[in-house]
mmCIF file of C-alpha atoms and ligand atoms in Angstrom:
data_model
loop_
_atom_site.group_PDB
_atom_site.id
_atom_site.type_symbol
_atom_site.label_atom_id
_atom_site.label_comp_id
_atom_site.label_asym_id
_atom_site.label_seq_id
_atom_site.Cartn_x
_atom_site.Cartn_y
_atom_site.Cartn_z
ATOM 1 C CA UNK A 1 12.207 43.752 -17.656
ATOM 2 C CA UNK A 2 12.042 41.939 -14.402
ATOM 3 C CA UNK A 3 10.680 38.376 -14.942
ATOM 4 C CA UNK A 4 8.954 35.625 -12.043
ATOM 5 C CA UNK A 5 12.377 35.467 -10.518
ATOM 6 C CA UNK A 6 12.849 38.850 -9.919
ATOM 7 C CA UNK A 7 9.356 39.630 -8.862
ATOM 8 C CA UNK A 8 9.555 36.866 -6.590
ATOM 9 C CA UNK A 9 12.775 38.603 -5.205
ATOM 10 C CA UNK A 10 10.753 41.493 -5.101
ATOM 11 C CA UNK A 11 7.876 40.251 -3.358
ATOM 12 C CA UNK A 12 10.101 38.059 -0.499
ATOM 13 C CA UNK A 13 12.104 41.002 0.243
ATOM 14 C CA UNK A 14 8.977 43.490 1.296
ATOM 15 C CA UNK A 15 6.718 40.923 2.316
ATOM 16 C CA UNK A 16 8.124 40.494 6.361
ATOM 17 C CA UNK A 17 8.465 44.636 6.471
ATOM 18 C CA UNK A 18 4.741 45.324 5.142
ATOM 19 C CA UNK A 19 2.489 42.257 6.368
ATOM 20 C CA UNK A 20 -0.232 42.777 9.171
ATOM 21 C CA UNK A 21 0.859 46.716 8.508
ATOM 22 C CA UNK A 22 -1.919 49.078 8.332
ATOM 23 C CA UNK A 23 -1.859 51.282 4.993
ATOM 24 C CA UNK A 24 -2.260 54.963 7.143
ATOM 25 C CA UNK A 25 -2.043 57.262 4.103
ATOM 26 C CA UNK A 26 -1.698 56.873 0.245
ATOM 27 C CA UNK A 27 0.354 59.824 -1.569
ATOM 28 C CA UNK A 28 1.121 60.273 -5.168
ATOM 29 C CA UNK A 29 3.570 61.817 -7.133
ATOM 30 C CA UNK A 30 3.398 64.765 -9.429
ATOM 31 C CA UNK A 31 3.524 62.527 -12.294
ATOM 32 C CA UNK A 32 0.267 60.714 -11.307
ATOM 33 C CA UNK A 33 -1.825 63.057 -10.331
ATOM 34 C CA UNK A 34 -1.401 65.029 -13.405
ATOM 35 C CA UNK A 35 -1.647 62.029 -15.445
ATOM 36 C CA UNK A 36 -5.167 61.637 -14.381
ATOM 37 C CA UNK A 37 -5.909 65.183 -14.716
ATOM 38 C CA UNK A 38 -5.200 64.288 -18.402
ATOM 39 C CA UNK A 39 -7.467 61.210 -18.694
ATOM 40 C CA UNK A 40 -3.611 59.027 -18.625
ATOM 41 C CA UNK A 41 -4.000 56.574 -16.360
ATOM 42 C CA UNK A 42 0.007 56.963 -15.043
ATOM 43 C CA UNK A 43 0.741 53.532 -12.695
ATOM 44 C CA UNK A 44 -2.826 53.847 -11.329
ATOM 45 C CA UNK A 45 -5.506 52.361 -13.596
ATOM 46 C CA UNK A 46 -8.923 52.107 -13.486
ATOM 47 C CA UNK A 47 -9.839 53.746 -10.485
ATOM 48 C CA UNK A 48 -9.190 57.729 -10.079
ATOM 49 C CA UNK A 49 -7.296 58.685 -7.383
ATOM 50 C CA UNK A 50 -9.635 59.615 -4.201
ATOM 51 C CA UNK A 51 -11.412 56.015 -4.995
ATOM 52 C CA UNK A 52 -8.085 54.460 -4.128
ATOM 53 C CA UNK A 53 -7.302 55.784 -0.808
ATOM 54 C CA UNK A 54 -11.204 55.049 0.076
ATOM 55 C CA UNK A 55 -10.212 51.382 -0.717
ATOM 56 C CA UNK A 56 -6.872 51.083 1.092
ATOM 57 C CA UNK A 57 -6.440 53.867 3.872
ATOM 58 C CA UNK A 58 -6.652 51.888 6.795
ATOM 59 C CA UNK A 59 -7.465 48.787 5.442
ATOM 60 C CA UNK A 60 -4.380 46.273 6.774
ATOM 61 C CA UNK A 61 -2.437 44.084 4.498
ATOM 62 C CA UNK A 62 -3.244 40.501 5.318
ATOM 63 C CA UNK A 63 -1.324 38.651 2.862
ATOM 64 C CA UNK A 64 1.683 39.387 0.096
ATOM 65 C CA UNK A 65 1.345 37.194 -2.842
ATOM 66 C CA UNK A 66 2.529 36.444 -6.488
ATOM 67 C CA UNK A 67 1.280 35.422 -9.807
ATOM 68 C CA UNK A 68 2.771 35.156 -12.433
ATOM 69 C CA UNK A 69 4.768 38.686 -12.701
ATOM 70 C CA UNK A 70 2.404 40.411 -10.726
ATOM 71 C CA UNK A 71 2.667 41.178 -6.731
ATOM 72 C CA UNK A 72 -0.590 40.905 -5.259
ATOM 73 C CA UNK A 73 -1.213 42.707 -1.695
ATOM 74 C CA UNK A 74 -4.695 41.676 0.143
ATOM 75 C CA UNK A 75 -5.854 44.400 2.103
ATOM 76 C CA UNK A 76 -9.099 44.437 4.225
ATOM 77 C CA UNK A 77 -10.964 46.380 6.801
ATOM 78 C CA UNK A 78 -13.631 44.720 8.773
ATOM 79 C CA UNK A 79 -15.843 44.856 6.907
ATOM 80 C CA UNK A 80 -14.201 44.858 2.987
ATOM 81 C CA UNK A 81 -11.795 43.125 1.103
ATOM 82 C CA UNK A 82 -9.533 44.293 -1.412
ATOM 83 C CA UNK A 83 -6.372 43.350 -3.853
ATOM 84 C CA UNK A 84 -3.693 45.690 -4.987
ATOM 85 C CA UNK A 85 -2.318 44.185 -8.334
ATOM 86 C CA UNK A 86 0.685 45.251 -8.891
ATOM 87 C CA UNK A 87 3.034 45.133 -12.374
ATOM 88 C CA UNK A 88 6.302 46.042 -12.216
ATOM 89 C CA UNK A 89 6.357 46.978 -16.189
ATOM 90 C CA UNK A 90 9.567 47.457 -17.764
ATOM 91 C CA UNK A 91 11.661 49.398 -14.938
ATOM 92 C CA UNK A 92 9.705 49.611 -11.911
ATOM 93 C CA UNK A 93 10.473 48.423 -7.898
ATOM 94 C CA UNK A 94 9.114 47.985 -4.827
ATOM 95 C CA UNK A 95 11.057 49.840 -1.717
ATOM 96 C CA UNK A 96 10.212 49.799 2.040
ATOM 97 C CA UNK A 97 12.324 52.240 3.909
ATOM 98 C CA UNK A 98 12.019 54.658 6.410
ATOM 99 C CA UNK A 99 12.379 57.780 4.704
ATOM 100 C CA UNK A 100 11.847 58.256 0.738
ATOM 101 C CA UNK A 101 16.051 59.158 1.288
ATOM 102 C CA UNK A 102 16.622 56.100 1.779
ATOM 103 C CA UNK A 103 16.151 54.508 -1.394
ATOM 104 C CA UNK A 104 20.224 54.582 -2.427
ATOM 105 C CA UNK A 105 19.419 54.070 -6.620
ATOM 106 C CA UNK A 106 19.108 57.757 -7.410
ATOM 107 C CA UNK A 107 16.505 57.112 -10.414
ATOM 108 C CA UNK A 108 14.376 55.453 -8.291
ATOM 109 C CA UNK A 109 14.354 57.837 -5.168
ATOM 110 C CA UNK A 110 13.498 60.488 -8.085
ATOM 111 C CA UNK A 111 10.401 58.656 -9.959
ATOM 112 C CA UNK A 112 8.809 57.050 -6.953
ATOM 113 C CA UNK A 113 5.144 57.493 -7.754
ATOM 114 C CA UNK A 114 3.068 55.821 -4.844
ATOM 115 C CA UNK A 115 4.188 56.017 -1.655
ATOM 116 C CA UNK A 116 1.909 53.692 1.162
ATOM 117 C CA UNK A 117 2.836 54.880 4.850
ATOM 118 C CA UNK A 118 2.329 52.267 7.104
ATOM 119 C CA UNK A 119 1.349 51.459 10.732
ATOM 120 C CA UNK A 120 4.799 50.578 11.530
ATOM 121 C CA UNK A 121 6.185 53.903 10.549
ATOM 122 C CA UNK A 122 7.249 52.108 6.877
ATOM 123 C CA UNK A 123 6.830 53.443 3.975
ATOM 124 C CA UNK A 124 6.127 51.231 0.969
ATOM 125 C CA UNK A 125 7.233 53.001 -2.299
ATOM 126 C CA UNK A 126 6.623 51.950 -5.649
ATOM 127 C CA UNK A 127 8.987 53.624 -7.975
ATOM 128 C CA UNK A 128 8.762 53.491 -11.956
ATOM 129 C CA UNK A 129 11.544 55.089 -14.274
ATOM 130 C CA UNK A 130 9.514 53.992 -17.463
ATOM 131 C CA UNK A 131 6.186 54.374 -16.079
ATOM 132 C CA UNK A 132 5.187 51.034 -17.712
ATOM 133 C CA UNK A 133 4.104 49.409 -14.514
ATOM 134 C CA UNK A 134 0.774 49.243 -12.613
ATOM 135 C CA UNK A 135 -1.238 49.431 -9.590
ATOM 136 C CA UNK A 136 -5.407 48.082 -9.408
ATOM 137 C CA UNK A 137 -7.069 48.495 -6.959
ATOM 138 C CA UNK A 138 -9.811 45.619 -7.362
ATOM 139 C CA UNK A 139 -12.814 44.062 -4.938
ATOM 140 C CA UNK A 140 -11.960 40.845 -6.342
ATOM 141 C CA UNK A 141 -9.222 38.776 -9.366
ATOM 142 C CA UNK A 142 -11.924 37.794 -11.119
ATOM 143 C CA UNK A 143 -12.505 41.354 -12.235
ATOM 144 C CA UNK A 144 -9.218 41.050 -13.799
ATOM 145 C CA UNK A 145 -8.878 39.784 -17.064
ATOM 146 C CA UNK A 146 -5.377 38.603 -17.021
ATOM 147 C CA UNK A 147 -5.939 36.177 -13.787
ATOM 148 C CA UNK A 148 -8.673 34.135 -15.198
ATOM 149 C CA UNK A 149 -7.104 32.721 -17.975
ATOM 150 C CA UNK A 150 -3.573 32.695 -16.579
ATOM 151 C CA UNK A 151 -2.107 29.262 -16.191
ATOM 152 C CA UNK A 152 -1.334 27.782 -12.994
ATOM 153 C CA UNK A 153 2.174 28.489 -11.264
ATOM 154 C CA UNK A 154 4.851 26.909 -13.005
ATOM 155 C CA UNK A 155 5.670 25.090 -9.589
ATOM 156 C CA UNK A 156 2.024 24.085 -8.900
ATOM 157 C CA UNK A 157 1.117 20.144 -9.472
ATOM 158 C CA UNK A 158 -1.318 20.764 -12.102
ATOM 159 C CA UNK A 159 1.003 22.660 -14.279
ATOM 160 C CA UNK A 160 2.444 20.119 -16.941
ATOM 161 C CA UNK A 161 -0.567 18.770 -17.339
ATOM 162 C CA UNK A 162 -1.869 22.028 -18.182
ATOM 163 C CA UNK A 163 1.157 22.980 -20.378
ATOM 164 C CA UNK A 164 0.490 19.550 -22.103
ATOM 165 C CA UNK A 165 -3.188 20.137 -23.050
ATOM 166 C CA UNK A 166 -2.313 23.665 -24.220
ATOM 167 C CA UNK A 167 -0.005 22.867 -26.863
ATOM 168 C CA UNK A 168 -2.345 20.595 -28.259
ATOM 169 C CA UNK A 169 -4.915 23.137 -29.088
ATOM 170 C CA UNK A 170 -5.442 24.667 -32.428
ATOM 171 C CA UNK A 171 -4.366 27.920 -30.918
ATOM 172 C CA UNK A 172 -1.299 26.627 -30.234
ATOM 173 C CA UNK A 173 0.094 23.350 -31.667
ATOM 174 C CA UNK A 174 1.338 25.170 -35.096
ATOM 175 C CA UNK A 175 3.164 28.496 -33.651
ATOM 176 C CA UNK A 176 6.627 28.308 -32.413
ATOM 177 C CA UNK A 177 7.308 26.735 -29.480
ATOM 178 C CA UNK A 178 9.539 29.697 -28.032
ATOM 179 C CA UNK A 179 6.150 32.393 -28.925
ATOM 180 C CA UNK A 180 4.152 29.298 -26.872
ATOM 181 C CA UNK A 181 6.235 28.981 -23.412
ATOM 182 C CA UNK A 182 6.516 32.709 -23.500
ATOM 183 C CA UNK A 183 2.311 32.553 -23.108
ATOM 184 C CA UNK A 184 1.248 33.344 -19.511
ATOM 185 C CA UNK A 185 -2.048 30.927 -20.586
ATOM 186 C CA UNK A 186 0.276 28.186 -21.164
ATOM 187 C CA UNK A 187 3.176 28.586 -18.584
ATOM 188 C CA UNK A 188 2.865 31.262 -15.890
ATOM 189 C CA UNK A 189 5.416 34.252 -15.767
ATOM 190 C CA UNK A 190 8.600 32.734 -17.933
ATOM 191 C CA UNK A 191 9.999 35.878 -19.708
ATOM 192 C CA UNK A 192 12.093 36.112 -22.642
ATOM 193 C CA UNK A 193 15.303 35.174 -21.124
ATOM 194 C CA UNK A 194 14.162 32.322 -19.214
ATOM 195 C CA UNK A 195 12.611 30.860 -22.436
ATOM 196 C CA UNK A 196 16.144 31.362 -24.033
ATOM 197 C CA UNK A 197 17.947 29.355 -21.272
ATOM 198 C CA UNK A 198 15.075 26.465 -21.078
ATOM 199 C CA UNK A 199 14.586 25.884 -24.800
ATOM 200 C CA UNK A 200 18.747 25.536 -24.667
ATOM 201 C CA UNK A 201 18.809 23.348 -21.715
ATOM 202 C CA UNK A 202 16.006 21.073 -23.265
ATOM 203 C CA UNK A 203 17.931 21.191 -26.495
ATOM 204 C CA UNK A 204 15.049 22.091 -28.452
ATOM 205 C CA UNK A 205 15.476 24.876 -31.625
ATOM 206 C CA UNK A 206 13.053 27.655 -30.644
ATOM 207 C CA UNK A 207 11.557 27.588 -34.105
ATOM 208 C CA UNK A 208 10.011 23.641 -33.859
ATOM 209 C CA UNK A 209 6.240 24.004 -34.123
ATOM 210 C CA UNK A 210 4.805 23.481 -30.891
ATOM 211 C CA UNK A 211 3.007 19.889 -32.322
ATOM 212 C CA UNK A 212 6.571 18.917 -33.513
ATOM 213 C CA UNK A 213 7.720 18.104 -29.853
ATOM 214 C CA UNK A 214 6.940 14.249 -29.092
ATOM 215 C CA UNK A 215 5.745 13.647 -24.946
ATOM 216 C CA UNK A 216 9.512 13.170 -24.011
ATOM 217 C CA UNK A 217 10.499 16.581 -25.512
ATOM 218 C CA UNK A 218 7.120 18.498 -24.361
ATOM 219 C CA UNK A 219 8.455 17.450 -20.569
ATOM 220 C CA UNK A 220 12.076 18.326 -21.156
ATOM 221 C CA UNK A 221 10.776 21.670 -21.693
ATOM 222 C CA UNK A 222 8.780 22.475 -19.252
ATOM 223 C CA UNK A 223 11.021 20.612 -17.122
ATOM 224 C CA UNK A 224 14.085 23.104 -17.882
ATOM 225 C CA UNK A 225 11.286 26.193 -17.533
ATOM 226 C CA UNK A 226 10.711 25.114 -13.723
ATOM 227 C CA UNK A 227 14.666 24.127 -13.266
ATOM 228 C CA UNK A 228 15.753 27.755 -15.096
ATOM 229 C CA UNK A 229 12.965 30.054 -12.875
ATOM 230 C CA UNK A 230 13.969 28.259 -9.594
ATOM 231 C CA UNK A 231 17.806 28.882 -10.244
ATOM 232 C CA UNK A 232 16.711 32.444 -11.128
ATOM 233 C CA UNK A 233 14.926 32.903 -7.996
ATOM 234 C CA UNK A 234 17.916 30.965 -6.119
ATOM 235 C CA UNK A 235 20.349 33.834 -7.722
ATOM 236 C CA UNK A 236 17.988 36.771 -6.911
ATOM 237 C CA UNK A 237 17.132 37.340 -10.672
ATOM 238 C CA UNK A 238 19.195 38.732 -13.290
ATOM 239 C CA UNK A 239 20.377 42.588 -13.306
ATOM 240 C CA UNK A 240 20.698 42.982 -17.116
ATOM 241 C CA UNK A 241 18.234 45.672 -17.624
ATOM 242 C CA UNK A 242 18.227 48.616 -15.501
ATOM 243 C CA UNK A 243 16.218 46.280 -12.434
ATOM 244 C CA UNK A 244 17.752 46.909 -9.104
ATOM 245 C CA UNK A 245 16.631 45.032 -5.723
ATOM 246 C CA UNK A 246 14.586 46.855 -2.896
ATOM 247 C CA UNK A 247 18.230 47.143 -1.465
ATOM 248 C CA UNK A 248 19.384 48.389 -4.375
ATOM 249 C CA UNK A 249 21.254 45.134 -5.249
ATOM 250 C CA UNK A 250 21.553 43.483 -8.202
ATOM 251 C CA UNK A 251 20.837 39.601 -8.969
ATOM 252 C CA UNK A 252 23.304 37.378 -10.028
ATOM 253 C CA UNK A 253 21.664 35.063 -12.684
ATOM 254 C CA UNK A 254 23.354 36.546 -15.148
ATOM 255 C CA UNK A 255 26.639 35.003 -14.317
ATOM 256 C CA UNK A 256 24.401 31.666 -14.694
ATOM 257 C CA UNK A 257 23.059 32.431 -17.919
ATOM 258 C CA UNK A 258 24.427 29.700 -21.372
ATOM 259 C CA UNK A 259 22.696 31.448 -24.462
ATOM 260 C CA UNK A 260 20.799 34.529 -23.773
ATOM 261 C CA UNK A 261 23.054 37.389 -25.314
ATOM 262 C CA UNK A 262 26.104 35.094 -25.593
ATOM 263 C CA UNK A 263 28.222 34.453 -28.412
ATOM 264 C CA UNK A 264 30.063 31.090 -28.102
ATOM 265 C CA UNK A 265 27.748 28.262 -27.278
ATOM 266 C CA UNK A 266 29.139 26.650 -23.763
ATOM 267 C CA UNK A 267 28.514 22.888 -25.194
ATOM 268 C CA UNK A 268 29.639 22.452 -28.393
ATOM 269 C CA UNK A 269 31.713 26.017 -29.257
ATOM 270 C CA UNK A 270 29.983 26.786 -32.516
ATOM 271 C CA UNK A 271 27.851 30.505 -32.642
ATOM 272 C CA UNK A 272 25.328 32.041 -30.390
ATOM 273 C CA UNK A 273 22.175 33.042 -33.188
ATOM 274 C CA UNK A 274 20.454 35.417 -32.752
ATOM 275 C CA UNK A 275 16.606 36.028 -34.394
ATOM 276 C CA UNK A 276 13.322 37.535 -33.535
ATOM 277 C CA UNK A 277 10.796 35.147 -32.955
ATOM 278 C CA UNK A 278 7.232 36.865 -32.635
ATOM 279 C CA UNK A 279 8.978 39.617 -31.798
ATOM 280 C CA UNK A 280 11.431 38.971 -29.257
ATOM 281 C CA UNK A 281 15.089 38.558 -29.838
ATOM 282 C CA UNK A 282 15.810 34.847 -29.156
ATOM 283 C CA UNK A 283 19.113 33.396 -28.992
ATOM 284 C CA UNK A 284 19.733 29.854 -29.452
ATOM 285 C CA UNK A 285 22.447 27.400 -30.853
ATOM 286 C CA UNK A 286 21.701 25.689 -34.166
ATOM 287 C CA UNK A 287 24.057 22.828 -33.452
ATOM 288 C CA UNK A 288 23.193 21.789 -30.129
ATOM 289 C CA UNK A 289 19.210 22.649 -30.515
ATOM 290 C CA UNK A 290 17.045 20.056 -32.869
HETATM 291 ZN ZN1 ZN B 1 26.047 24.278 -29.183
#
């Protein structure tokens, strides 16, 4: 699943190719169209189809931003303004090319499923194996649940503090601290395997109530979050799922990576464990990790 680093990848790598572009013309694939003729909302949600070329044909993108895991394109006319939200799900990428044959991952030239033609003769393709991801199409973020709770950008000022006054709440302060940094309403877009490498890096065990950590420990580990997502972003990402680059290229965090799916802790040489922690497999060494 591609995490903050990767959609940041994502979002740096179309962002100089699409902005100030004009969206011309807004096509769908099979696969969405008959999705809505179904009542499924396939990558589109919440809007039917002919409402979301009214609210983007020839509106021009003004501004390519993201939150959290989503990519956010502002779009306006001259009289309207719009945001695309944008979820890349478990499988799904953002291409600008020329030509939809010039996407070189073969799965992805196959299940593109919104294809944005723009003023510069570039088309901007969203392509979804899975089909977990998502396109909005909404007047404003507010409309959207998922922004006005979200905590602020790991990298933003305000964040510790945030992270800080969140653990100390009664929804939080007795669940695991792994299940609490993996909240987007705590810290913003750190996915499983950044969570992994932090929580190893800060040396705390995954398991510790989240009212266990003392000040010094609660900065250590938001401390190694920040450190972890700007090396990811730094490496372009990891490529351990099927996620490939616009370009088709893969990121290289992986070859950075101490604990997540490894056997032989790097420190002190004892075993990798493994064990599902509200649900997601998290790997951690028992030694090394108090
Ligand atoms: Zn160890």
């Amino acid at each position: 699943m591609p995490e903050l680093p990767e959609v940041e990848h994502v979002k740096r790598g179309i962002e100089p190719l699409v902005l100030n572009q004009r969206i011309e013309e807004v096509e769908f694939s099979n696969a969405v169209i008959n999705g809505k003729e179904i009542g499924k909302d396939t990558i589109i949600k919440q809007i039917d189809l002919p409402m979301f070329k009214l609210y983007s044909e020839g509106y021009k993108i003004t501004r390519v931003e993201r939150r959290s895991k989503y990519i956010l394109f502002h779009i306006e006319t001259n009289d309207d303004q719009r945001v695309l939200v944008s979820h890349l799900g478990m499988s799904g990428g953002f291409f600008v090319v020329d030509t939809l044959d010039d996407i070189i991952v073969p799965n992805y030239k196959k299940h593109w499923h919104v294809n944005f033609k723009l003023s510069n003769g570039k088309q901007l393709i969203y392509s979804d194996i899975r089909r977990f991801g998502e396109i909005k199409n909404v007047a404003d973020l507010s409309a959207h649940s998922s922004f006005s709770d979200m905590a602020p950008e790991p990298f933003d000022e305000n964040a510790f503090a945030h992270f800080k006054h969140q653990l100390e709440t009664k929804t939080y302060h007795k669940k695991p601290i792994k299940q609490v940094i993996l909240d987007h309403k705590v810290i913003a877009g750190c996915g499983n395997i950044y969570a992994c490498e932090a929580l190893f890096n800060a040396k705390i065990n995954p398991e510790r109530s989240a009212d266990s950590l003392n000040d010094d420990e609660q900065k250590r580990v938001f401390d190694e979050v920040v450190k972890v997502l700007r090396l990811g972003i730094e490496n372009g990402g990891t490529s351990i799922s099927s996620y490939r680059h616009a370009d088709g290229k893969t990121g290289q965090m992986q070859n950075y990576l101490q604990v997540y799916k490894k056997k032989v802790c790097p420190v002190c040489g004892g075993p990798i464990q493994t064990k599902v922690i509200a649900g997601r497999n998290t790997h951690y060494c028992p030694q090394c990790q108090k």
